[in-house]
């Protein structure tokens, strides 16, 4: 079974070291510090530096969302926490370097990419697309495949982002379209290509346990709290930044209420479901992204958040099972419900808001084109990337090894002997 | 047993959606962005926005305290972690919206409430009162009852806060009186009204396990670290803000030393007790709250923190059992020791400091009146709220289902089968 | 066995309360608020205060690294999480008070130590040395011994730091030499003196379990994210602060790639090892510390980070076992690999960078002297401290009680009965 050769000893180190070496060489050629001028001594002046540092606290909030937020959100799987937080860290750490290059190539000054805090924020943003797609294929792909996906997804993201922001001149301050919808549909396309019939009837490890659900809430809550920073970080003026903070804060608060209400409404005996609480409470941040800096009014933001909480929870309950059974899309984390539909909702809200004149110089047709472009790049790019990831050479876990850290990680013995063995009988399986 | 009808399927969604709908309508009528003027175009100017954004990093620290700090501090119960962090999020997300309205109604400009970052900080503050009271009744109330408590407690808090700050002109920058003492005694009054004789001899789930204690330390440490932001966030001048930061930082550091020392002194064989470490280490932040911005000297702050650590630890050891057995006050998290007594200590320290002239324009009698007012509003408001929460219509968990997530949450199966079943035999109980 | 008298009931409270009392008295005599002048009314002016508050967000990042980062990084031991995060908090809370005094005595103004945010950052820094050394002796020392170590290590650190920064005029913005190398070799010297032959063949509790490894990742990720704040916090100008942020961010990102690659390369079947991921991914932050504010170029920072990730991972795999078996240095957390070698690498990189003119006014010989001084103070200071800690009077855990919280903490019963008893049989042991 060459496709299931899960031994990474040669492939993974070679790929990782090669990618890092190429990256360092490209940095040596192209990247310098932001010195505030188009030519000069390549060291930052105090004024430029102070200007850069103004955004530093917001950058750190975004950084926490990327590394703690996404990383811990995915620890909900009972035997896949090492991979969730660990591979998340790997992809994000490489992705931000790659993102600086890919985004930077569209914005060179004197043939150089100038490192600034804004560029660091955008680099973190570019990794978010990968981490969203990672959620769709979580548990079913190898680190080698995922590094390949990181290279391709960020490259394509940078092209689409340039098209949307610079060519179309569309507004997407919180990136509902260019990050959330793009990342989700890219990941769903990859998941479709990597469809595993053997997992049609589920997998015993494709679920949470009590403590893994609590770990996941660390991710949820940090994402929820710092989302106003995400949606406002690249706003052009203090006025727009402040508006984006207020709108996102209120959208998320309203979203929590509707997500909890609908979770209780659709669940057995009115109980709350952790999957909904961990994910759908965040849909308000996604959906208000595009029009976060627009003058939609506090209650407008709350309306968007309320609707996002409702459709996201309903999606987890009713749509995800259909996608799996009818379309062959196995979406491990339900990114379609957290990033996909709320991202489209955000794009539509942006079209409506610009049409209603809520954004200075905003143009509804350009917003619509940006949404279409993001979805197109995602579906085509994701499909091609999926086929590249499917090449047998990279290796991927066999169906029975999915959702299990022990394929790619040294897992402590006592855990297997003890806590998990009753349910899984791994030790026997391993010895058999 | 209609009072124990724990099925939330109809009640909870209806209540949550109705509250959110009312809130959005009130926001549509009354709330706009801070535009820096009393009349105008209802969009923030760049100058006003930049001014607002100065407080944003401090706001985020407070936000982390509310959602991670309070949420994870309460995860110490071994089978109630979903509710602790999840219901904490629900109450805080609704409470901040309600707090903007209730506090805003006392400070309208041109008939409008202007959203600013300072207002967001104050809204987060208003939710802290609810989360403190939540600690007193943790494990013994339903989400429906707790949403009712949120509405009432924040409404009453806003009235007392207005009286203390505007009418009495008392100083309470870190809110020892208006948040901590108020929240604690409000919650204790509710707990007294909801007294459960059936839990007189304890409950098997009213305790921690090893990992739930570690999760709780996440809450403790984030609260401890960011408390200087809490106590300085609404200070009027940079001078007072800086003083509050230094005083709170030192008070908390000293408090850790005395809390650890006393914990070891009073415990069996000199061992440390996690309950003390998780809670009493924070008492220094509560107790220095009122006089955090006063010129009490670094050593004065350390003295207050040292005393707070001592009385808080002694309270957990000796007073809580008496409150339970003699007064019928079942205080799950011991909020009397963390927020109640240290809050009163903070109020008394504030009276002394103003009497000693440590605060410009501070008046000791007004400080005393503020303390009395906060306690009075808490006890009367909490008692009334408790009786409203006790109405059979809302439903509350039966004694045997207390401290158990599975009443209101879908809990992963494997956990029950596996790890917990040996101790609790829940599965059998459920099937019986 | 008086040396193994683990009952802390008298010793620990007396020591902790005495230390705190002495500290408060010294604060009363020597410490006032920063008022921006060398004489005056001892209350901060608005201008000084505003200036101080500029550094406050960076201070909070460092604070999170000290209390969450170090605290949770060490929770990886399966039965020592209470001590890791709890004793970390104790040592850091006392250490920062002691650090303000010890560092302040070298920088008095008018016979007073002026509290500023910069001083709070430096106080947090001084505790980092202790927490690094704590990692070397984790699980094998009592809180009493560790408080003694805190007093001595910070006192000696302050002398070396003064020598390096003021007398030698060496540059060490991210403290590769004065904190990381110093803390590591100080701790290793202590560990050598406290060598336990009885642990030569390991200990059943000297290892992780699944969830303790996930808890440790909370520490890793927060350290990783906020390291740019650590390395830039005390930079003299915005230009240098910004440069330090960029260099540290990139060094850490590159370090992740090489640490993962080498971990897979050297491990059984190419699997990743959590010990490497938790620790070696951070070596890039340590190694770039000394020259973080120098004009080494983005790719220079990435080269340093890449090398650090490689040597750190190789150190864990090949060097630590040799240190244990041949030199009698039992380094629980492997601080030699995370702080020791990368700290020396940082010092060497600093010598090279100043020799190449990358730092204005930097002098390579002074950098070399600073590295030698830091190592000398560490080895001599650590050895003396080790012998003081070894005095039988303080008490230390017996070999069989090492790595076990239950010696110094009340540990929940149900955990022992349940989850852990299968592996450890503690209950029987305790009853026997």
Coordinates of N, CA, C and O in Angstrom, one line a residue, chain B residues 208-318:
Chain B
X208 N -13.5 18.4 42.6 CA -12.6 18.5 41.4 C -12.0 17.2 41.1 O -12.1 16.2 41.9
X209 N -11.4 17.1 39.9 CA -10.5 16.0 39.7 C -9.2 16.6 39.2 O -9.1 17.9 39.1
X210 N -8.2 15.8 38.9 CA -6.8 16.4 38.7 C -6.8 17.3 37.5 O -6.3 18.5 37.6
X211 N -7.4 16.9 36.4 CA -7.3 17.8 35.2 C -8.3 19.0 35.3 O -8.0 20.1 34.8
X212 N -9.4 18.8 36.0 CA -10.3 20.0 36.1 C -9.6 21.0 37.0 O -9.9 22.2 36.7
X213 N -8.8 20.6 37.9 CA -8.1 21.6 38.7 C -7.0 22.4 37.9 O -6.8 23.5 38.1
X214 N -6.4 21.7 36.9 CA -5.5 22.3 36.0 C -6.2 23.3 35.1 O -5.7 24.4 34.9
X215 N -7.3 22.9 34.6 CA -8.1 23.8 33.7 C -8.4 25.1 34.5 O -8.4 26.2 34.0
X216 N -8.8 24.9 35.8 CA -9.2 26.0 36.6 C -8.0 27.0 36.7 O -8.2 28.2 36.8
X217 N -6.8 26.5 36.8 CA -5.6 27.4 36.9 C -5.5 28.3 35.7 O -4.8 29.3 35.8
X218 N -5.9 27.8 34.5 CA -5.9 28.8 33.4 C -6.7 30.0 33.7 O -6.3 31.1 33.5
X219 N -7.9 29.8 34.3 CA -8.7 31.0 34.7 C -8.0 31.8 35.7 O -7.9 33.0 35.7
X220 N -7.5 31.1 36.8 CA -6.8 31.9 37.9 C -5.7 32.7 37.3 O -5.6 33.9 37.7
X221 N -4.8 32.1 36.5 CA -3.6 32.9 36.1 C -4.0 34.0 35.2 O -3.4 35.1 35.3
X222 N -4.9 33.8 34.3 CA -5.3 35.0 33.4 C -6.0 36.1 34.3 O -5.7 37.3 34.0
X223 N -6.8 35.7 35.2 CA -7.4 36.8 36.1 C -6.2 37.5 36.8 O -6.2 38.7 36.9
X224 N -5.3 36.7 37.4 CA -4.2 37.3 38.2 C -3.4 38.3 37.4 O -3.1 39.4 37.8
X225 N -3.0 37.8 36.1 CA -2.1 38.6 35.3 C -2.8 39.9 34.9 O -2.1 41.0 34.8
X226 N -4.0 39.9 34.5 CA -4.7 41.0 33.8 C -5.4 41.9 34.8 O -6.0 42.9 34.4
X227 N -5.4 41.6 36.1 CA -6.1 42.4 37.1 C -5.6 43.8 37.1 O -6.5 44.7 37.3
X228 N -4.4 44.1 36.9 CA -4.0 45.5 36.9 C -4.7 46.3 35.8 O -5.0 47.5 35.9
X229 N -5.1 45.6 34.7 CA -5.8 46.2 33.6 C -7.3 46.5 34.1 O -7.8 47.6 33.9
X230 N -7.8 45.6 34.8 CA -9.2 45.7 35.4 C -9.3 46.9 36.3 O -10.2 47.7 36.2
X231 N -8.3 47.0 37.2 CA -8.4 48.0 38.2 C -8.0 49.4 37.7 O -8.2 50.4 38.4
X232 N -7.4 49.5 36.5 CA -6.9 50.8 36.0 C -7.7 51.2 34.8 O -7.5 52.3 34.3
X233 N -8.6 50.3 34.3 CA -9.2 50.6 32.9 C -10.0 51.9 32.9 O -9.9 52.6 31.9
X234 N -10.7 52.2 34.0 CA -11.6 53.4 33.9 C -11.0 54.5 34.7 O -11.7 55.5 35.0
X235 N -9.7 54.5 35.0 CA -9.1 55.6 35.8 C -9.2 56.8 34.9 O -9.1 56.8 33.7
X236 N -9.3 58.0 35.6 CA -9.6 59.2 34.8 C -8.4 59.8 34.1 O -8.5 60.4 33.1
X237 N -7.2 59.7 34.7 CA -6.0 60.3 34.1 C -4.9 59.2 34.0 O -4.9 58.2 34.7
X238 N -3.9 59.5 33.1 CA -2.8 58.5 33.0 C -2.1 58.4 34.4 O -1.7 57.2 34.7
X239 N -2.0 59.4 35.2 CA -1.4 59.3 36.5 C -2.1 58.3 37.3 O -1.5 57.4 38.0
X240 N -3.4 58.4 37.4 CA -4.2 57.4 38.2 C -4.2 56.0 37.6 O -4.2 55.0 38.3
X241 N -4.2 56.0 36.2 CA -4.1 54.7 35.6 C -2.8 53.9 35.9 O -2.8 52.8 36.3
X242 N -1.7 54.7 35.8 CA -0.4 54.1 36.1 C -0.3 53.7 37.6 O 0.2 52.6 37.9
X243 N -0.8 54.6 38.5 CA -0.8 54.2 39.9 C -1.6 52.9 40.2 O -1.2 52.1 41.0
X244 N -2.8 52.8 39.5 CA -3.6 51.6 39.7 C -2.9 50.4 39.2 O -3.0 49.3 39.8
X245 N -2.2 50.5 38.1 CA -1.4 49.4 37.6 C -0.4 48.9 38.6 O -0.3 47.7 39.0
X246 N 0.4 49.8 39.1 CA 1.5 49.5 40.0 C 0.9 48.9 41.3 O 1.4 47.8 41.8
X247 N -0.1 49.5 41.9 CA -0.6 49.1 43.2 C -1.2 47.7 43.0 O -1.1 46.8 43.9
X248 N -1.9 47.4 41.9 CA -2.6 46.1 41.8 C -1.6 45.0 41.5 O -1.7 43.9 42.1
X249 N -0.6 45.3 40.7 CA 0.5 44.4 40.5 C 1.2 43.9 41.8 O 1.4 42.8 42.0
X250 N 1.5 44.9 42.6 CA 2.2 44.6 43.9 C 1.2 43.9 44.9 O 1.7 43.0 45.6
X251 N 0.0 44.4 45.0 CA -0.9 43.8 45.9 C -1.1 42.3 45.6 O -1.1 41.4 46.5
X252 N -1.2 42.0 44.3 CA -1.4 40.6 43.9 C -0.2 39.7 44.2 O -0.3 38.6 44.6
X253 N 1.0 40.3 44.0 CA 2.2 39.5 44.2 C 2.3 39.2 45.7 O 2.6 38.1 46.1
X254 N 2.0 40.2 46.6 CA 2.1 39.9 48.0 C 1.0 38.9 48.4 O 1.3 38.1 49.3
X255 N -0.1 39.1 47.8 CA -1.3 38.2 48.2 C -0.9 36.7 47.9 O -1.3 35.8 48.7
X256 N -0.2 36.5 46.8 CA 0.2 35.1 46.5 C 1.0 34.5 47.7 O 0.7 33.3 48.1
X257 N 1.9 35.3 48.2 CA 2.8 34.7 49.2 C 2.0 34.4 50.5 O 2.2 33.3 51.1
X258 N 1.1 35.3 50.9 CA 0.3 35.0 52.1 C -0.7 33.9 51.9 O -0.9 33.0 52.8
X259 N -1.3 33.8 50.7 CA -2.3 32.8 50.4 C -1.6 31.4 50.5 O -2.1 30.4 51.1
X260 N -0.4 31.3 49.9 CA 0.3 30.0 49.9 C 0.7 29.7 51.4 O 0.5 28.5 51.8
X261 N 1.2 30.6 52.1 CA 1.6 30.4 53.4 C 0.5 29.9 54.3 O 0.6 28.9 55.0
X262 N -0.6 30.6 54.3 CA -1.8 30.2 55.1 C -2.4 28.9 54.7 O -2.8 28.1 55.5
X263 N -2.4 28.7 53.4 CA -2.9 27.4 52.9 C -2.1 26.2 53.5 O -2.7 25.2 54.0
X264 N -0.8 26.4 53.5 CA 0.0 25.3 54.0 C -0.2 25.2 55.6 O -0.2 24.1 56.1
X265 N -0.3 26.4 56.2 CA -0.4 26.4 57.6 C -1.7 25.7 58.2 O -1.6 25.0 59.2
X266 N -2.8 25.8 57.4 CA -4.0 25.3 58.0 C -4.4 23.9 57.4 O -5.4 23.3 57.9
X267 N -3.6 23.4 56.4 CA -4.0 22.2 55.9 C -3.2 21.0 56.5 O -2.1 21.1 57.0
X268 N -3.8 19.9 56.4 CA -3.3 18.6 56.8 C -1.9 18.4 56.3 O -1.5 18.5 55.2
X269 N -1.0 18.2 57.3 CA 0.5 18.0 57.0 C 1.1 19.1 56.2 O 2.1 18.9 55.5
X270 N 0.5 20.3 56.2 CA 1.2 21.4 55.6 C 1.1 21.4 54.1 O 1.8 22.2 53.4
X271 N 0.2 20.6 53.5 CA 0.0 20.6 52.1 C -0.8 21.8 51.6 O -1.6 22.4 52.3
X272 N -0.5 22.2 50.3 CA -1.2 23.2 49.7 C -2.6 22.7 49.2 O -2.7 21.6 48.7
X273 N -3.6 23.6 49.2 CA -4.9 23.2 48.8 C -5.3 24.0 47.5 O -5.2 25.2 47.5
X274 N -5.6 23.3 46.4 CA -5.9 23.9 45.1 C -7.0 25.0 45.2 O -7.0 26.0 44.5
X275 N -8.0 24.7 46.1 CA -9.1 25.7 46.2 C -8.5 27.1 46.6 O -8.9 28.1 46.1
X276 N -7.6 27.0 47.6 CA -7.0 28.3 48.1 C -6.2 28.9 47.0 O -6.2 30.2 46.7
X277 N -5.3 28.1 46.3 CA -4.4 28.7 45.3 C -5.2 29.3 44.1 O -4.9 30.3 43.6
X278 N -6.3 28.6 43.7 CA -7.1 29.1 42.6 C -7.8 30.4 42.9 O -8.1 31.2 42.0
X279 N -8.1 30.6 44.2 CA -9.0 31.7 44.5 C -8.3 32.8 45.4 O -8.4 34.0 45.1
X280 N -7.7 32.4 46.5 CA -7.3 33.4 47.5 C -6.1 34.2 46.9 O -5.9 35.3 47.4
X281 N -5.4 33.6 45.9 CA -4.3 34.4 45.3 C -4.8 35.6 44.6 O -4.0 36.5 44.2
X282 N -6.1 35.6 44.3 CA -6.7 36.8 43.6 C -7.3 37.8 44.5 O -7.7 38.9 44.0
X283 N -7.4 37.5 45.7 CA -8.1 38.4 46.7 C -7.4 39.8 46.8 O -8.0 40.8 47.0
X284 N -6.1 39.8 46.5 CA -5.3 41.0 46.5 C -5.8 42.0 45.4 O -5.7 43.2 45.6
X285 N -6.2 41.4 44.3 CA -6.7 42.3 43.3 C -8.1 42.9 43.6 O -8.3 44.1 43.3
X286 N -8.9 42.1 44.3 CA -10.2 42.6 44.7 C -10.0 43.7 45.8 O -10.6 44.8 45.7
X287 N -9.2 43.4 46.8 CA -9.1 44.3 48.0 C -8.4 45.6 47.7 O -8.7 46.6 48.3
X288 N -7.6 45.7 46.7 CA -6.9 46.9 46.4 C -7.7 47.8 45.4 O -7.3 48.9 45.0
X289 N -8.9 47.2 45.0 CA -9.6 47.8 43.9 C -10.0 49.3 44.2 O -9.7 50.2 43.4
X290 N -10.7 49.5 45.3 CA -11.2 50.9 45.6 C -10.1 51.9 45.6 O -10.2 53.0 45.1
X291 N -9.0 51.6 46.3 CA -7.9 52.6 46.4 C -6.7 52.3 45.5 O -5.6 52.8 45.7
X292 N -7.0 51.6 44.4 CA -5.9 51.3 43.5 C -5.3 52.6 42.9 O -4.1 52.7 42.7
X293 N -6.1 53.6 42.6 CA -5.6 54.8 42.0 C -5.2 55.9 43.0 O -4.9 57.0 42.6
X294 N -5.2 55.5 44.3 CA -4.9 56.5 45.3 C -3.4 56.3 45.7 O -2.7 55.3 45.4
X295 N -2.9 57.4 46.3 CA -1.4 57.5 46.6 C -1.1 56.7 47.9 O -0.6 57.3 48.9
X296 N -1.4 55.4 47.9 CA -1.2 54.6 49.1 C 0.2 54.1 49.3 O 0.5 53.5 50.3
X297 N 1.0 54.3 48.3 CA 2.4 53.8 48.3 C 2.5 52.4 48.0 O 1.6 51.6 48.3
X298 N 3.6 52.0 47.3 CA 3.7 50.5 46.9 C 3.6 49.6 48.1 O 2.9 48.6 48.0
X299 N 4.2 49.9 49.2 CA 4.1 49.0 50.4 C 2.7 49.0 51.0 O 2.2 48.0 51.5
X300 N 1.9 50.1 50.8 CA 0.5 50.1 51.2 C -0.3 49.1 50.4 O -1.1 48.3 51.0
X301 N 0.0 49.1 49.1 CA -0.7 48.1 48.3 C -0.4 46.7 48.7 O -1.2 45.8 48.7
X302 N 0.9 46.4 49.0 CA 1.4 45.1 49.4 C 0.7 44.7 50.7 O 0.4 43.5 50.9
X303 N 0.6 45.6 51.7 CA -0.1 45.3 52.9 C -1.5 44.9 52.7 O -2.0 43.9 53.3
X304 N -2.2 45.6 51.9 CA -3.6 45.3 51.6 C -3.7 43.9 50.9 O -4.5 43.0 51.3
X305 N -2.8 43.6 50.0 CA -2.8 42.3 49.3 C -2.5 41.2 50.3 O -3.1 40.1 50.3
X306 N -1.5 41.4 51.2 CA -1.2 40.4 52.2 C -2.3 40.0 53.1 O -2.6 38.9 53.3
X307 N -3.0 41.1 53.6 CA -4.2 40.8 54.5 C -5.3 40.1 53.7 O -5.9 39.2 54.2
X308 N -5.5 40.5 52.5 CA -6.5 39.9 51.7 C -6.2 38.4 51.5 O -7.1 37.5 51.6
X309 N -5.0 38.0 51.2 CA -4.6 36.6 51.0 C -4.9 35.8 52.3 O -5.3 34.7 52.2
X310 N -4.6 36.4 53.4 CA -4.8 35.7 54.7 C -6.3 35.5 55.0 O -6.7 34.4 55.2
X311 N -7.1 36.6 54.9 CA -8.5 36.4 55.3 C -9.2 35.6 54.3 O -10.2 34.8 54.6
X312 N -8.8 35.6 53.0 CA -9.5 34.8 52.0 C -9.3 33.3 52.2 O -10.2 32.5 52.2
X313 N -8.0 33.0 52.5 CA -7.7 31.6 52.7 C -8.4 31.1 54.0 O -8.9 30.0 54.0
X314 N -8.3 31.9 55.1 CA -9.0 31.5 56.3 C -10.5 31.3 56.1 O -11.1 30.5 56.7
X315 N -11.0 32.2 55.2 CA -12.5 32.1 54.9 C -12.8 30.8 54.3 O -13.8 30.1 54.7
X316 N -12.0 30.4 53.3 CA -12.3 29.1 52.7 C -12.2 28.0 53.7 O -13.1 27.0 53.7
X317 N -11.3 28.0 54.6 CA -11.0 26.9 55.5 C -12.1 26.9 56.6 O -12.6 25.8 56.9
X318 N -12.4 28.0 57.2 CA -13.2 28.0 58.4 C -14.6 28.6 58.3 O -15.5 28.2 58.9

